[in-house]
XYZ file of C-alpha atoms in Angstrom:
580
model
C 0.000 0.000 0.000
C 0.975 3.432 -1.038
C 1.966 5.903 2.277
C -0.491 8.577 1.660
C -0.170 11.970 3.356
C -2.628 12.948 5.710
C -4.051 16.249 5.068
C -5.195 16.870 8.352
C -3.889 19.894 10.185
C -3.686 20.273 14.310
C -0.993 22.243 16.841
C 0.638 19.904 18.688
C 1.985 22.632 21.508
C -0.374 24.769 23.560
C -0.342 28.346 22.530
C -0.454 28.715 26.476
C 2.786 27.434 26.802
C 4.702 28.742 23.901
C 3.010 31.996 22.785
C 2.665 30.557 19.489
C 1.102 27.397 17.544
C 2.892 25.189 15.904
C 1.932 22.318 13.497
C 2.447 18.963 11.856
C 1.114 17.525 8.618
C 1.109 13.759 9.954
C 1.895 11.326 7.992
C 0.855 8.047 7.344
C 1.356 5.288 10.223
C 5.297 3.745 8.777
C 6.372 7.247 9.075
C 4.884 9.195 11.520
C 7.598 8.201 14.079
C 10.289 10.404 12.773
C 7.855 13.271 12.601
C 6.811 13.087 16.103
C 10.472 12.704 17.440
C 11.720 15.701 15.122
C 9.110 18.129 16.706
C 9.595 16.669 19.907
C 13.225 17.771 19.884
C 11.769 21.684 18.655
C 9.449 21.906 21.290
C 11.738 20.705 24.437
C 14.490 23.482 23.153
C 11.792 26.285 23.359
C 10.588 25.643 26.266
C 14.067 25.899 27.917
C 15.318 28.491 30.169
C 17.189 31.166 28.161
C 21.306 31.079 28.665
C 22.649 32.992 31.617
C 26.302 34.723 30.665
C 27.818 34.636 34.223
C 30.573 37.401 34.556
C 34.354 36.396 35.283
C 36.658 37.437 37.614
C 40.212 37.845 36.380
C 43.339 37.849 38.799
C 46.167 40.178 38.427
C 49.543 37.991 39.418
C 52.542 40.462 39.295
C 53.376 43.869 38.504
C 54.329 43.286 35.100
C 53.246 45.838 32.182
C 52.297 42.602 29.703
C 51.846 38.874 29.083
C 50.201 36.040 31.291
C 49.360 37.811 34.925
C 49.845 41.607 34.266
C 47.057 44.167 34.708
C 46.947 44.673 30.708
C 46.465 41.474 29.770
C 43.657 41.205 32.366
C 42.398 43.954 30.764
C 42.370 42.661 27.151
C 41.434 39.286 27.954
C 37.762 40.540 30.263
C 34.585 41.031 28.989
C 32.137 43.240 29.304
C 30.889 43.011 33.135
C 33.769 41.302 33.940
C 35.723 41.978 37.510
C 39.619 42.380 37.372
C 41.355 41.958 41.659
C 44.634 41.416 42.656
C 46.703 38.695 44.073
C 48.573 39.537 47.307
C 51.738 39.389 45.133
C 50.831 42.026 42.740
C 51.657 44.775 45.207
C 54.044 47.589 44.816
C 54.513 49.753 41.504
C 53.187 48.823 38.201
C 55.229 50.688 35.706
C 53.939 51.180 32.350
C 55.790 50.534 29.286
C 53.473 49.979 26.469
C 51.168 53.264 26.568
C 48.084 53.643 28.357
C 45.731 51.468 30.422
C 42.658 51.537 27.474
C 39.238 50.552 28.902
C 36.986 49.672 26.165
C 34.311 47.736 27.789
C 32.485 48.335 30.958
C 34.681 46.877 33.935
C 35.085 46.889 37.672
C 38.620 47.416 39.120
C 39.295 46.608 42.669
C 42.859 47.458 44.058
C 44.364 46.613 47.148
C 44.279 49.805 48.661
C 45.936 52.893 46.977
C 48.769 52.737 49.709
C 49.581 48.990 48.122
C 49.446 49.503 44.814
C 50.457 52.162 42.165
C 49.595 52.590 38.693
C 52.678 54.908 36.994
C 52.581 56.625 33.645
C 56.397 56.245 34.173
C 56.569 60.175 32.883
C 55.899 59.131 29.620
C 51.989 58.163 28.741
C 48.232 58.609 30.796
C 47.683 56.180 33.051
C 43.978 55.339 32.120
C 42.094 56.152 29.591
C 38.184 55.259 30.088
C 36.434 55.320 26.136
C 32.844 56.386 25.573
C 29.722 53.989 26.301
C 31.734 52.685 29.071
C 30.318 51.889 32.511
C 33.934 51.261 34.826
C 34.073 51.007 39.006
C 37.811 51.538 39.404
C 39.087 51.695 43.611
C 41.910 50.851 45.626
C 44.981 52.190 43.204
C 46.993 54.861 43.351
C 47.284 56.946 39.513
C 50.601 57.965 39.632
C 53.559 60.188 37.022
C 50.947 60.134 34.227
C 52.168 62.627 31.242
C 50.671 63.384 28.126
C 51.033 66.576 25.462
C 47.656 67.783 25.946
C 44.626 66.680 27.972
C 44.449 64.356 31.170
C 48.063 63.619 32.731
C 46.579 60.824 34.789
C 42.713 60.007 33.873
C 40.892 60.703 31.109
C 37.033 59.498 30.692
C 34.605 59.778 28.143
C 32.154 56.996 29.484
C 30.390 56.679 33.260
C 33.714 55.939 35.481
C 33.120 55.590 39.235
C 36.262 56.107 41.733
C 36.223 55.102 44.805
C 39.446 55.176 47.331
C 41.831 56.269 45.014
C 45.078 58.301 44.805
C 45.727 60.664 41.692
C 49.256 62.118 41.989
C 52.366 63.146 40.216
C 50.542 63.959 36.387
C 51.598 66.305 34.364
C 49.067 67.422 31.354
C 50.961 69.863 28.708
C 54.061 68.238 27.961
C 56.752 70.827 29.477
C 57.442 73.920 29.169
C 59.714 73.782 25.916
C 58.926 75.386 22.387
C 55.840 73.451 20.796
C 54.594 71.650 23.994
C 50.856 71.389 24.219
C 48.162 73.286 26.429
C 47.375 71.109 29.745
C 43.864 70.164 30.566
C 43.524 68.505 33.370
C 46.646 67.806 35.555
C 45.113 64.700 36.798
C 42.185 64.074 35.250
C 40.160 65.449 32.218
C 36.157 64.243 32.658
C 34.258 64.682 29.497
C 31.688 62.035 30.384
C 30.088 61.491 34.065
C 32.398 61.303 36.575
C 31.874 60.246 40.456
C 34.733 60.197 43.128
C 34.456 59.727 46.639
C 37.004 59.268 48.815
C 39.677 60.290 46.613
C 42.584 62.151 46.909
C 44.127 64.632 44.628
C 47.492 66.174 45.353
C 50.388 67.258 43.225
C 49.368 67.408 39.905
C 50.128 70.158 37.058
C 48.172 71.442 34.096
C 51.367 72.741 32.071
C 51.838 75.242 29.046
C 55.180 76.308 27.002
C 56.725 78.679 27.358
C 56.767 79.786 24.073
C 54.499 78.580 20.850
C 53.898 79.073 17.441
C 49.609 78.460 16.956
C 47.753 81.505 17.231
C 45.132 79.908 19.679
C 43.587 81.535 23.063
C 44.133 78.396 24.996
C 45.759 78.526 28.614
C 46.750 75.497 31.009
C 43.167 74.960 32.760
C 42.269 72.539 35.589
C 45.814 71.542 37.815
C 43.734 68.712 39.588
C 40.888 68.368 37.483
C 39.134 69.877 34.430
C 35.547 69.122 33.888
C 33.758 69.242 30.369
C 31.224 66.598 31.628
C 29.106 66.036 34.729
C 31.618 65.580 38.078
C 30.652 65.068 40.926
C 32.799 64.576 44.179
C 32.239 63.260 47.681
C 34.669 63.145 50.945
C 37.831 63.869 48.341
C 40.771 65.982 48.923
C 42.203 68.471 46.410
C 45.448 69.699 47.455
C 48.717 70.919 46.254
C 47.847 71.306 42.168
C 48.749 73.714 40.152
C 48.655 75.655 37.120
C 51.825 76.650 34.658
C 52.568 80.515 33.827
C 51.345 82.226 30.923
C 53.784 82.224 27.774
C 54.750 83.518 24.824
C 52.538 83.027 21.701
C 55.237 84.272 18.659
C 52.200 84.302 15.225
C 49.800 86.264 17.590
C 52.201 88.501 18.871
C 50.445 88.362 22.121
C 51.385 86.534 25.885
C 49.203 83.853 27.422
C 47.504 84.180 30.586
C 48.901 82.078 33.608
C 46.538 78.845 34.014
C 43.651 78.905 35.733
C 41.512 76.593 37.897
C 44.738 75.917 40.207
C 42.318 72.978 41.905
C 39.415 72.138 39.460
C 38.252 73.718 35.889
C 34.829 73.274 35.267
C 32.559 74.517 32.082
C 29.741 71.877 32.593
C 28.321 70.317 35.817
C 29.846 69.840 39.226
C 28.791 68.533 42.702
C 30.858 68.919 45.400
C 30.199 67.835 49.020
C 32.103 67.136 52.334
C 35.427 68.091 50.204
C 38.657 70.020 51.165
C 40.089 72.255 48.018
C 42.758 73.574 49.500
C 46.478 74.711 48.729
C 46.226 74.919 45.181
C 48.126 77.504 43.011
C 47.104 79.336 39.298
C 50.066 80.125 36.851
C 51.957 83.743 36.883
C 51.564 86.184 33.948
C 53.727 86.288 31.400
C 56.592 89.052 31.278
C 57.712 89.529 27.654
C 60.786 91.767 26.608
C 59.133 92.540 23.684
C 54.752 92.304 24.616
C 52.415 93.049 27.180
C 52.700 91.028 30.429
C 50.227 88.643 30.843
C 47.652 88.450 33.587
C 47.864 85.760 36.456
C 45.292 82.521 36.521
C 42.303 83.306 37.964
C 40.211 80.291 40.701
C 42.946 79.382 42.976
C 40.308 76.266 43.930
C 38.053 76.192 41.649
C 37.233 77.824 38.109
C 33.269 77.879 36.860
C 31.718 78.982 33.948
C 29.210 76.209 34.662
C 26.691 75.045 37.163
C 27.871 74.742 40.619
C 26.898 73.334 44.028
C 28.969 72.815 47.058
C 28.447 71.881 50.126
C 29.684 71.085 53.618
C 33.187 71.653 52.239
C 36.146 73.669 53.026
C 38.366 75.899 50.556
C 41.581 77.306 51.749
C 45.055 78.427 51.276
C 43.997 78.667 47.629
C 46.295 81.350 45.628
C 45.882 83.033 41.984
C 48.554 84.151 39.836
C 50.838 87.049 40.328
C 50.486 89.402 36.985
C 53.726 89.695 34.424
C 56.031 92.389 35.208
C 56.735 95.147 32.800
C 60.019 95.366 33.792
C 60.943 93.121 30.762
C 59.280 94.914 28.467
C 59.974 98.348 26.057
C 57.222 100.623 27.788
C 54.580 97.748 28.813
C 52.018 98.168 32.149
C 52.509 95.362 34.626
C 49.715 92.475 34.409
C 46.556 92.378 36.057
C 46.369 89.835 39.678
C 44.666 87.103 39.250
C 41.046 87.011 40.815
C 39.117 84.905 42.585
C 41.513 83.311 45.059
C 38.952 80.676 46.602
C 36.490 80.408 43.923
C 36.237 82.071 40.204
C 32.531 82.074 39.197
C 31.307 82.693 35.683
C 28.217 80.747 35.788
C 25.932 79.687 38.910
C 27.271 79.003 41.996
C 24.986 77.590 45.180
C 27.234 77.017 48.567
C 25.900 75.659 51.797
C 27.595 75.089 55.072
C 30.967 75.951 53.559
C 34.317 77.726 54.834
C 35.914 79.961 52.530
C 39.106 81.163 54.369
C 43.153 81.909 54.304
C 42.646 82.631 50.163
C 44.568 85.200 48.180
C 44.260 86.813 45.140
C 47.384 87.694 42.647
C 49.276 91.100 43.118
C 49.463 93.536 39.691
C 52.686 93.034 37.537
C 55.070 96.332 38.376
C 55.030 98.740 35.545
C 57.734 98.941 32.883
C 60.491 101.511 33.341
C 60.401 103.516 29.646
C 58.568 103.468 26.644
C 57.858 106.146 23.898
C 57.820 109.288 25.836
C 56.223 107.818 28.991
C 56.028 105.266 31.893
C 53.691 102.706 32.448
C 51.646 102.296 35.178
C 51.324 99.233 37.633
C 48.714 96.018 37.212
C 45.757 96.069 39.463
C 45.597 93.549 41.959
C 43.210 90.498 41.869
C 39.634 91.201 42.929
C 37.778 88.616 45.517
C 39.662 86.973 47.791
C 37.390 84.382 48.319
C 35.045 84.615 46.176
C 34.898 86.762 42.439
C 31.309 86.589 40.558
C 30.270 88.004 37.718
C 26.802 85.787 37.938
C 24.564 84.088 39.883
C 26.139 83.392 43.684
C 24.164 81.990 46.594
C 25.258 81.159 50.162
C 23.564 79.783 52.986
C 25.353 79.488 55.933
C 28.665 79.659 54.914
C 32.008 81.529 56.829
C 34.593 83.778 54.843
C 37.282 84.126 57.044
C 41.049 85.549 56.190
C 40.758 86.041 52.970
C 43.155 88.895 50.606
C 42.648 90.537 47.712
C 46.194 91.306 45.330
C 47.625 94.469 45.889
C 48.385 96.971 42.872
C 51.476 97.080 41.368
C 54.345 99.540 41.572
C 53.978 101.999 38.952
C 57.298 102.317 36.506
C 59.991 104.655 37.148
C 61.519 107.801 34.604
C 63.920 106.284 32.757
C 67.244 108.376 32.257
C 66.540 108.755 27.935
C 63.960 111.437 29.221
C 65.035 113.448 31.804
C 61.989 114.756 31.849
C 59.506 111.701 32.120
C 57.779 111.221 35.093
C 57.463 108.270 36.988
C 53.941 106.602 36.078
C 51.345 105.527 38.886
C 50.733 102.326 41.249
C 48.291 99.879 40.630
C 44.469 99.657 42.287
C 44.479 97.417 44.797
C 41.687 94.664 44.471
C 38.229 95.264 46.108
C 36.204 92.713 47.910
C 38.225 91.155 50.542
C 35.519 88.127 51.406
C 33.470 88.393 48.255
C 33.541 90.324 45.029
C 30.179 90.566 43.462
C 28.845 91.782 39.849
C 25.843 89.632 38.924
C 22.535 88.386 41.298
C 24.122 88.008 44.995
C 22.322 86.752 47.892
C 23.756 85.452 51.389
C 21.859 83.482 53.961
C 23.065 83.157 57.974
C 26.685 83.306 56.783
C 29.480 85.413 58.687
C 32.279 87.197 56.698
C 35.210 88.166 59.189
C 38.395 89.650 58.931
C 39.067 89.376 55.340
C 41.138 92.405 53.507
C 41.033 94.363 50.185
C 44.362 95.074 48.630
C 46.444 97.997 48.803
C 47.547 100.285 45.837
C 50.772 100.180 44.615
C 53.542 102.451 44.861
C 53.980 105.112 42.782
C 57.043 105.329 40.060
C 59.823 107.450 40.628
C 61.112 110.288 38.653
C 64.740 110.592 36.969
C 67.727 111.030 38.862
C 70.369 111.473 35.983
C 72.738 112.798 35.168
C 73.469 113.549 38.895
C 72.470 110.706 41.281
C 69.893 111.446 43.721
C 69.020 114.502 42.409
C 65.499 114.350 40.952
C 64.941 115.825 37.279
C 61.338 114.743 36.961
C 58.051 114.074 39.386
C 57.228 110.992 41.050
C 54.150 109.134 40.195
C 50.928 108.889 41.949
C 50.370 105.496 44.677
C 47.135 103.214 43.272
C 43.965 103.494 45.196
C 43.304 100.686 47.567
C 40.462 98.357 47.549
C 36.987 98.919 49.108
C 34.916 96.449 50.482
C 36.841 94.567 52.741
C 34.141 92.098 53.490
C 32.269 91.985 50.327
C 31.805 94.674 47.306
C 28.644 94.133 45.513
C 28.013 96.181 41.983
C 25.000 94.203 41.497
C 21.707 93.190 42.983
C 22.312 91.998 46.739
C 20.652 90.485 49.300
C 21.850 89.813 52.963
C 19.578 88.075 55.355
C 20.700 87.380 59.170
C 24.511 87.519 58.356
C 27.460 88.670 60.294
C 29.604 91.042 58.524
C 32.981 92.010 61.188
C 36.476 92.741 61.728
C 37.421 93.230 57.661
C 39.120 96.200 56.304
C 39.950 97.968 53.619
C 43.327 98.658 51.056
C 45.347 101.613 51.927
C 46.300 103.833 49.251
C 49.613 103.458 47.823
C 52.638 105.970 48.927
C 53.463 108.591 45.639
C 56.715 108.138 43.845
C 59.523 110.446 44.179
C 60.461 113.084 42.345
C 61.178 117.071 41.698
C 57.902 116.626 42.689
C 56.718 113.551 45.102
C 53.740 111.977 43.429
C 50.268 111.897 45.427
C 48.962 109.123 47.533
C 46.577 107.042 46.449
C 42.958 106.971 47.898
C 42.375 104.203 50.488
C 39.011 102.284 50.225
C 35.956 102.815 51.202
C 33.185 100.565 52.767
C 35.350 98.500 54.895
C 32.460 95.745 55.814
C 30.804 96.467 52.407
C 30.929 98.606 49.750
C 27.724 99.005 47.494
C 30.044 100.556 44.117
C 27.010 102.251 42.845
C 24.384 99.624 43.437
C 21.495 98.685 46.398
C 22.083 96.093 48.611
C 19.058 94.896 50.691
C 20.086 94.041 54.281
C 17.912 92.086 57.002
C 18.814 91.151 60.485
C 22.645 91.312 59.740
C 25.323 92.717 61.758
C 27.708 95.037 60.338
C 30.229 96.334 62.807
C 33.955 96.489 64.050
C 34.972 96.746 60.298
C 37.702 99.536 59.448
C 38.415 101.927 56.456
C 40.860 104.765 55.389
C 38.196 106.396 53.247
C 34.255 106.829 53.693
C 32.463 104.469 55.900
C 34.096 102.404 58.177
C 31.615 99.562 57.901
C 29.056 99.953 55.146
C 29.157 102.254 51.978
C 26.848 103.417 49.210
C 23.255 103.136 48.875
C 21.370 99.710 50.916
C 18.157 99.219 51.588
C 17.277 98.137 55.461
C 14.716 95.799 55.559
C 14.853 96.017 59.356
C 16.351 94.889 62.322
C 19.920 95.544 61.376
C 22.831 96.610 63.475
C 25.183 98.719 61.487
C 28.353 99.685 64.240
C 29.138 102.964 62.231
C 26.652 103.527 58.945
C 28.514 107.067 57.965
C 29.128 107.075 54.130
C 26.048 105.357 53.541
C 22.360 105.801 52.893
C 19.465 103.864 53.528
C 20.010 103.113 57.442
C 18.366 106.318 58.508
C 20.078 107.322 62.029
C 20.907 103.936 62.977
């Protein structure tokens, strides 16, 4: 008998079970057998339990830079998810040899403890280099003598890169300071992707810039611990000791670079900071050229922002800005302006709670060149803000400025024996705002400002003693004007609510230079708790008292608006306190 094909259709699996129906044209009885075992087979794979990928751990052996049991190879040979720890034996110094540490794939790296093991760049590569659409956990390591020509000495990360209990010291972004060196970014680390560190430490590392280039480009050494492009945010860390490079010499634009900035941190984006110290960090000095104007000093001893930023619970001190160029160098050049902005430079939005802002100091102006075409040139201005410069949005609640100095003006230049006749040019302005210098939307909560000072003016340049020493043959110049607000110096909208404004003072005018005739001295500041400069400030329950000044008003000056229940110790060369 002929096997005839059954054209009868039915599922054979439960649409229940499978989401789906399958079928079977049965065939006649001699063959069905083979049919029924072949969709057997289907059916029991589909109804299995989908493959679990269970992630590896990989064990680092030695401290070798390659091959079987070195960190690299670990590194090549994981996965994504993978887990890369650390024998007992792989303790000590891992030198590297063969480039950077590239992380491709999302990873978790768990040192023995950053006092156990360091990572080095050997002073010739980055340490670690974390790519884009990477998710990394990297603790326990110390990132150590990374170097690189341009951005990120020690770190750099595009991708999501958490860092927990790590050391970053010793790296150098920039290259050196020789002819055709790149611009540093980022001393220790450059974040252009999200970046988390808690209980990290930062110390020692440089953002560096040559001393002389060819491009034509605005750039300046940014960010001596850290420079943020990204979203950063840190927790319990410690940034200490970084710095910034001095300005230079760019040759096709004819014109100096600025010392670095951001001595501490650099940031343009987003950054968090909470239960931090920034302290101790320094920004680059101005450039002095023989043949250009000096540059200015770095400005954010701590921290740089032209972003968003939000700190709290944190402590910023000992930070300094750079000193501007001298124009001692140059053919007729005025001396560099003082870096501002000692504690914090703020371009953007900054928020502060429950922070101390103390023992900052701003950069002094460059001295004033000596001759030029008929004339002398006067000195730089010092820095403004000694803890604090903001040309935006700046709110504090419950914070303490405390010790903080503005730069003092530079000495004007002196008559220069070509010209009998030329006088000696005039000191610098000292910087204003001793505890806070504000320009843009300003409003404190609960916070005390004590005994913080605005720079002095510089000295006046003297006149021409030639051909007979000592014996004057042209006038002195005139001392700088000190700085006013010793506490804070507001030019914009201001707010104070329930502060403590005490014990801060004022610059003094600078001494005139001599001459046939001595020059004049400079004006010392006014407003020596704080000086309006032209604007209102609206004041509620604060204390304003025990403050000094050389010029008007000992403790408040300009025009304020009392919102009541104020105590103002001496409100003479102000308005708006009534007989208070």
């Amino acid at each position: 008998m002929k096997t005839q094909t059954d054209k009868t259709i039915r599922p054979i699996l439960s649409s229940v079970t499978l989401g789906l129906n399958a079928y079977i044209i049965r065939p006649a009885k001699a063959a069905s057998w083979v049919a029924r075992t072949l969709l057997l087979s289907v059916a029991v794979v589909l109804l299995l339990p989908p493959q679990i990928v269970v992630a590896a751990t990989f064990t680092v052996m030695n401290t070798n830079d390659s091959l079987s049991g070195s960190l690299r190879q670990a590194i090549i040979s994981s996965g994504s998810g993978d887990t890369i720890v650390f024998s007992p034996s792989a303790t000590g110094i891992i030198v590297l040899t063969n480039g950077e540490l590239a992380i491709s794939h999302s990873l978790t790296i768990v040192g023995p403890g950053p006092t156990n093991l360091s990572i080095s760049g050997n002073l010739s590569s980055r340490v670690f280099n974390v790519m884009s659409s990477v998710t990394a956990f990297v603790s326990g390591l110390t990132i150590q003598n990374g170097l690189t020509n341009g951005a990120a000495g020690g770190l750099k990360n595009a991708g999501n890169l958490t860092l927990n209990n790590c050391i970053i010291t010793g790296n150098s972004s920039g290259g050196s300071r020789s002819y055709g060196a790149g611009v540093g970014y980022g001393g220790g680390i450059y974040n252009q992707g999200t970046l988390a560190l808690t209980n990290c430490v930062l110390t020692n590392n440089l953002a560096n810039q040559p001393n002389s280039r060819s491009d034509s480009g605005s750039g300046y050494a940014s960010g001596g611990g850290i420079y943020n492009g990204g979203v950063l945010t840190l927790d319990l860390c410690v940034i200490s000791g970084n710095r910034c490079a001095d300005g230079g010499l760019v040759s096709e634009g004819s014109w100096a670079v600025q010392g670095g900035s951001g001595g501490g941190i650099y940031n343009i984006n987003s950054l968090t900071v909470s239960r931090c110290s920034i302290k101790n960090n320094l920004c680059g000095n101005g450039y002095a050229s023989p043949e250009l104007v000096p540059s200015a000093g770095g400005v954010g001893g701590g921290l740089y922002n032209s972003g968003t930023l939000t700190v709290s619970y944190s402590i910023i001190s000992g930070n300094v800005c750079g000193d501007g160029g001298s124009g001692l160098l140059s053919n007729g050049r005025p001396g560099g302006n003082g870096g501002s902005g000692g504690g914090v430079w703020n371009g953007g939005g900054v928020s502060m709670t429950s922070c101390m802002v103390n023992s900052n100091r701003c950069g002094q102006g460059g001295e004033g060149g000596p001759w030029g075409s008929g004339a002398t040139y006067p000195g730089g201005p010092g820095g403004d803000g000694g803890g604090i410069y903001s040309t935006s949005t700046l709110e504090l609640t419950n914070c303490t400025f405390a010790g903080n100095l503005c730069g003092n003006g530079g000495k004007g230049g002196d008559g220069y024996r070509t010209n009998p006749s030329m006088a000696g040019a005039n000191g610098g302005v000292g910087g204003s705002g001793g505890g806070i210098w504000s320009q843009g939307e300003f409003i404190a909560y609960s916070s005390t400002i004590s005994g913080n000072t605005a720079g002095n003016g510089g000295l006046g340049g003297s006149g021409v003693t030639f051909p007979i020493p000592g014996v004057y043959t042209s006038n002195g110049g005139n001392g700088g004007n000190g700085g006013g607000g010793g506490g804070a110096y507001c030019s914009g909208s201001s707010t104070f609510y329930s502060c403590t404004i005490v014990s801060s003072g004022c610059g003094l005018g600078g001494q005139g230079g001599q001459g046939l005739l001595s020059g004049s001295n400079g004006l010392s500041g006014s407003g020596g708790g704080v000086d309006c400069a032209g604007s209102s400030a609206q004041i509620l329950s604060t204390i304003i008292a025990n403050n000094s000044a050389g010029g008007t008003g000992p403790d408040v000056a300009g025009s304020f608006t009392s919102l009541g229940f104020n105590l103002i110790g001496n409100p003479g060369g102000s308005s708006g306190f009534g007989g208070a």
